[in-house]
Amino acid sequence: MTVEIGQQATFRRTITQRDFDRFATLSGDDNPIHVDTAFATGTHFGGTVAHGMFLYSNIGRALGQLLPNSPQLEQTMLFPNPTYAGDEIEVCVSVTAVTNTTVTLTTTTTRSDGQPGCQGEARLLLAGASANLPKTAVPAATTAVTMSGYRLGQSANLMRTFTSADITEYIDLVGDENELYRENGRLPGALLGGLFSCLLGTELPGRGTNWLKQSLRFPRPAYVGEAITASVTITRLRPEKHLVNLRTICTNPAREIVCEGEALVLAKEMAETVSHHS
């Protein structure tokens, strides 16, 4: 496969509340900012907003269109603006660097008003190539503080085994026909990231959490039928800004890491909810 700098894949789609509801069921993340109109209307969003991992799933679709059968190694994401139900988004991935084994791309979802909903960078392994990701250092916990009952080192975890039916639903929802998932049983990065979404949005910090930033690395593949354990652990708290940093990890039954990264979330809506009910 010949890949050149400047190559792009792009598409448009109108996202709906039904899409949010389906992704909530698929990922387990029923954070009310995504699925509860009454709750979301009372937040600074003013309405339900897309899951960050749903936006990422659409980026994955574009990556698969441009580079079919090319496994993803890394992804960074910023969520600078909320994306609302009923909006038409444009998804674009563009090649910025190419080596003998990997391709680096910018990745963006853009709202109909021209503002980015998700922007970042992806690195993919060319089909048939091999590469080893270097180990990452675990971020050290900062000075011990607490925030609305949260503490450094606090963690939450879940176990999930994805089925062929889950992959079928994912393909139908996203439109991602990449053979890596459709034929080979490999789990899309957005489903692994969706486990973090579930934990962040329903457990730690919990319902009302606003995802601001996420990095993901995929040291090895994960597959349908494997029991995947996901965990999130608080590494930094900034009470004055209601910000929480967390280490995010998914492991397979052999306890090998299949996805890892770091999350930054805003827990302001949670803090306000706690104060209103205390």
Coordinates of C-alpha atoms in Angstrom, one line a residue:
M1 CA 0.0 0.0 0.0
T2 CA 1.3 3.4 -1.0
V3 CA 0.6 6.2 1.5
E4 CA 1.5 9.8 1.0
I5 CA 1.5 12.9 3.2
G6 CA -1.7 14.9 2.6
Q7 CA -3.9 11.9 1.8
Q8 CA -7.3 12.2 3.5
A9 CA -10.5 10.4 4.3
T10 CA -13.6 12.4 5.2
F11 CA -17.4 11.9 5.5
R12 CA -20.4 13.7 7.0
R13 CA -23.2 12.3 9.2
T14 CA -26.0 13.7 11.3
I15 CA -25.8 12.3 14.8
T16 CA -29.0 11.7 16.8
Q17 CA -30.2 11.0 20.3
R18 CA -30.8 7.5 19.1
D19 CA -27.1 7.2 18.3
F20 CA -26.2 8.4 21.9
D21 CA -28.7 5.9 23.4
R22 CA -27.3 3.0 21.3
F23 CA -23.7 3.8 22.2
A24 CA -24.7 4.1 25.9
T25 CA -26.1 0.6 25.7
L26 CA -23.0 -0.7 23.8
S27 CA -20.5 0.9 26.1
G28 CA -22.4 0.8 29.4
D29 CA -21.9 4.6 29.7
D30 CA -25.3 6.0 30.5
N31 CA -24.0 9.2 32.0
P32 CA -27.0 11.5 32.0
I33 CA -25.3 14.2 30.0
H34 CA -25.6 11.8 27.1
V35 CA -29.0 10.2 27.6
D36 CA -31.1 12.2 30.1
T37 CA -32.5 15.3 28.4
A38 CA -33.9 16.8 31.6
F39 CA -30.6 16.4 33.4
A40 CA -28.4 17.6 30.5
T41 CA -30.6 20.7 30.0
G42 CA -29.8 21.8 33.6
T43 CA -26.1 21.6 33.1
H44 CA -23.8 24.1 31.3
F45 CA -24.3 22.0 28.2
G46 CA -27.9 22.9 27.9
G47 CA -28.7 19.5 26.2
T48 CA -27.5 16.0 25.6
V49 CA -24.0 15.7 24.1
A50 CA -22.2 12.9 22.3
H51 CA -19.9 10.5 24.1
G52 CA -16.3 11.2 23.4
M53 CA -15.8 7.6 22.4
F54 CA -18.7 7.8 20.0
L55 CA -16.9 10.6 18.2
Y56 CA -13.7 8.5 18.3
S57 CA -15.6 5.6 16.8
N58 CA -16.4 7.8 13.8
I59 CA -12.7 8.7 13.5
G60 CA -12.0 5.0 13.5
R61 CA -14.3 4.6 10.6
A62 CA -12.4 7.2 8.6
L63 CA -9.1 5.6 9.5
G64 CA -10.3 2.3 8.3
Q65 CA -11.5 3.8 5.0
L66 CA -8.1 5.3 4.4
L67 CA -6.0 2.5 5.8
P68 CA -7.9 -0.7 5.8
N69 CA -6.5 -3.6 7.9
S70 CA -4.0 -1.2 9.6
P71 CA -4.1 -1.7 13.4
Q72 CA -4.0 1.4 15.5
L73 CA -1.1 2.0 17.8
E74 CA -1.9 5.3 19.5
Q75 CA -4.6 8.0 19.6
T76 CA -4.8 11.4 21.4
M77 CA -8.0 13.3 21.8
L78 CA -9.2 16.7 23.0
F79 CA -12.9 17.5 23.3
P80 CA -12.9 21.3 23.1
N81 CA -16.6 21.7 22.3
P82 CA -19.7 19.6 23.0
T83 CA -21.4 17.9 20.0
Y84 CA -25.1 17.9 20.3
A85 CA -27.9 15.6 19.0
G86 CA -29.2 16.6 15.6
D87 CA -25.9 18.2 14.5
E88 CA -24.2 17.2 11.2
I89 CA -20.6 16.5 11.8
E90 CA -17.7 16.2 9.4
V91 CA -15.1 13.6 10.2
C92 CA -11.6 14.0 8.7
V93 CA -8.3 12.2 9.0
S94 CA -5.2 13.4 7.2
V95 CA -1.8 11.8 6.8
T96 CA 1.0 14.0 8.3
A97 CA 3.9 11.5 8.4
V98 CA 4.9 8.1 7.0
T99 CA 7.6 5.6 7.9
N100 CA 8.3 2.1 6.6
T101 CA 6.0 0.7 9.2
T102 CA 3.7 3.5 10.6
V103 CA 1.4 6.3 9.5
T104 CA 0.6 9.4 11.6
L105 CA -2.6 11.4 11.0
T106 CA -4.5 14.3 12.3
T107 CA -8.0 13.4 13.4
T108 CA -10.9 15.8 13.7
T109 CA -14.7 15.8 14.1
T110 CA -16.1 19.2 13.3
R111 CA -19.6 20.6 14.1
S112 CA -21.8 22.2 11.6
D113 CA -20.8 25.7 13.0
G114 CA -17.2 24.9 12.1
Q115 CA -16.1 24.3 15.7
P116 CA -14.1 21.1 16.5
G117 CA -15.8 18.5 18.7
C118 CA -12.9 16.1 18.9
Q119 CA -9.4 16.8 17.6
G120 CA -6.1 14.8 18.0
E121 CA -3.6 12.6 16.4
A122 CA -3.5 8.9 15.4
R123 CA -0.6 6.5 14.7
L124 CA -1.4 3.3 12.8
L125 CA 0.7 0.3 11.9
L126 CA 0.7 -0.4 8.1
A127 CA -1.0 -3.6 7.2
G128 CA 1.4 -6.5 7.5
A129 CA 4.1 -4.5 9.4
S130 CA 5.2 -5.0 13.0
A131 CA 6.3 -2.6 15.7
N132 CA 6.8 -2.5 19.4
L133 CA 5.5 0.3 21.5
P134 CA 7.9 1.5 24.2
K135 CA 6.7 1.1 27.8
T136 CA 5.2 4.2 29.3
A137 CA 6.1 5.6 32.8
V138 CA 3.2 5.5 35.2
P139 CA 2.5 9.1 36.3
A140 CA 3.4 9.7 39.9
A141 CA 0.6 10.9 42.2
T142 CA 0.8 14.5 43.2
T143 CA 0.5 16.0 46.7
A144 CA -2.2 14.3 48.6
V145 CA -5.5 16.2 48.4
T146 CA -9.1 15.3 48.3
M147 CA -12.0 16.7 46.3
S148 CA -15.7 16.1 46.9
G149 CA -14.8 12.8 48.6
Y150 CA -12.3 11.7 45.9
R151 CA -8.7 10.9 46.8
L152 CA -5.4 10.2 45.0
G153 CA -5.1 6.5 44.2
Q154 CA -8.8 5.9 44.3
S155 CA -9.8 3.5 41.5
A156 CA -12.8 1.8 39.9
N157 CA -12.8 -1.2 37.6
L158 CA -15.1 -3.5 35.5
M159 CA -14.9 -6.6 33.5
R160 CA -16.6 -7.0 30.1
T161 CA -16.6 -9.7 27.4
F162 CA -17.6 -8.4 24.0
T163 CA -19.5 -10.7 21.7
S164 CA -20.0 -11.0 18.0
A165 CA -23.4 -9.4 18.5
D166 CA -21.7 -6.4 20.0
I167 CA -19.4 -6.1 17.0
T168 CA -22.4 -6.3 14.7
E169 CA -24.1 -3.5 16.6
Y170 CA -20.9 -1.4 16.5
I171 CA -20.5 -1.8 12.8
D172 CA -24.2 -0.9 12.2
L173 CA -24.0 2.1 14.5
V174 CA -20.8 3.5 13.2
G175 CA -20.7 2.2 9.6
D176 CA -17.1 0.9 10.2
E177 CA -16.6 -2.1 7.8
N178 CA -12.9 -2.6 8.6
E179 CA -12.1 -6.3 8.2
L180 CA -10.0 -6.2 11.4
Y181 CA -13.3 -6.1 13.3
R182 CA -15.8 -7.6 10.8
E183 CA -13.7 -10.7 9.9
N184 CA -10.8 -11.0 12.4
G185 CA -12.7 -10.5 15.6
R186 CA -10.4 -7.7 16.8
L187 CA -12.0 -5.2 19.2
P188 CA -12.2 -1.5 17.9
G189 CA -10.3 1.0 20.0
A190 CA -13.5 2.9 20.6
L191 CA -15.0 -0.1 22.4
L192 CA -12.0 -0.5 24.7
G193 CA -12.1 3.3 25.2
G194 CA -15.8 2.9 25.9
L195 CA -15.0 0.9 29.0
F196 CA -13.1 3.9 30.3
S197 CA -16.1 6.1 29.3
C198 CA -18.3 3.8 31.3
L199 CA -16.2 4.0 34.4
L200 CA -15.5 7.7 34.2
G201 CA -19.1 8.5 33.5
T202 CA -20.8 6.2 35.9
E203 CA -18.3 5.3 38.7
L204 CA -15.3 7.5 39.0
P205 CA -15.8 10.5 39.2
G206 CA -19.3 9.4 38.2
R207 CA -22.5 10.7 36.6
G208 CA -22.2 14.3 35.2
T209 CA -18.5 13.9 34.4
N210 CA -17.3 15.9 31.4
W211 CA -14.4 14.2 29.5
L212 CA -11.9 16.8 28.3
K213 CA -8.9 14.8 27.1
Q214 CA -7.8 11.2 26.6
S215 CA -4.7 9.5 25.3
L216 CA -4.8 5.8 24.2
R217 CA -2.1 3.3 23.4
F218 CA -2.7 -0.2 22.1
P219 CA 0.3 -2.5 22.9
R220 CA -1.4 -5.6 21.7
P221 CA -4.8 -6.6 20.2
A222 CA -7.9 -7.6 22.1
Y223 CA -10.5 -9.9 20.7
V224 CA -14.1 -10.9 20.9
G225 CA -14.7 -13.5 23.6
E226 CA -11.9 -12.3 25.9
A227 CA -12.7 -11.0 29.3
I228 CA -11.3 -7.5 29.4
T229 CA -10.7 -5.8 32.7
A230 CA -10.8 -2.0 32.6
S231 CA -9.6 0.3 35.4
V232 CA -9.3 4.0 36.1
T233 CA -7.2 5.4 38.9
I234 CA -7.0 9.0 40.1
T235 CA -3.4 10.4 39.7
R236 CA -4.1 14.1 40.2
L237 CA -6.8 16.3 41.8
R238 CA -7.3 20.1 41.2
P239 CA -10.2 21.1 43.5
E240 CA -10.1 24.7 42.5
K241 CA -10.8 23.8 38.9
H242 CA -12.8 20.6 39.5
L243 CA -10.3 18.7 37.4
V244 CA -9.3 15.1 37.8
N245 CA -6.5 13.2 36.0
L246 CA -6.8 9.4 35.9
R247 CA -4.6 6.5 34.6
T248 CA -6.7 4.2 32.4
I249 CA -5.8 0.6 31.6
C250 CA -7.5 -2.4 29.9
T251 CA -6.0 -5.9 30.3
N252 CA -6.8 -9.3 28.8
P253 CA -7.2 -12.6 30.7
A254 CA -3.4 -13.1 30.7
R255 CA -3.2 -9.7 32.5
E256 CA -1.4 -8.2 29.5
I257 CA -2.2 -4.5 28.7
V258 CA -4.3 -4.2 25.6
C259 CA -5.1 -0.5 26.0
E260 CA -3.6 2.2 28.3
G261 CA -3.6 5.9 28.6
E262 CA -4.5 9.0 30.6
A263 CA -7.8 10.9 31.1
L264 CA -8.6 14.4 32.1
V265 CA -12.1 15.1 33.2
L266 CA -14.1 18.0 34.6
A267 CA -16.2 17.0 37.7
K268 CA -17.9 20.4 38.1
E269 CA -21.4 19.2 37.4
M270 CA -20.9 16.4 40.0
A271 CA -19.6 18.9 42.6
E272 CA -22.6 21.2 42.0
T273 CA -25.0 18.2 42.3
V274 CA -23.5 17.1 45.6
S275 CA -23.7 20.7 47.0
H276 CA -27.4 21.0 45.9
H277 CA -28.3 17.8 47.7
S278 CA -26.2 18.0 50.8

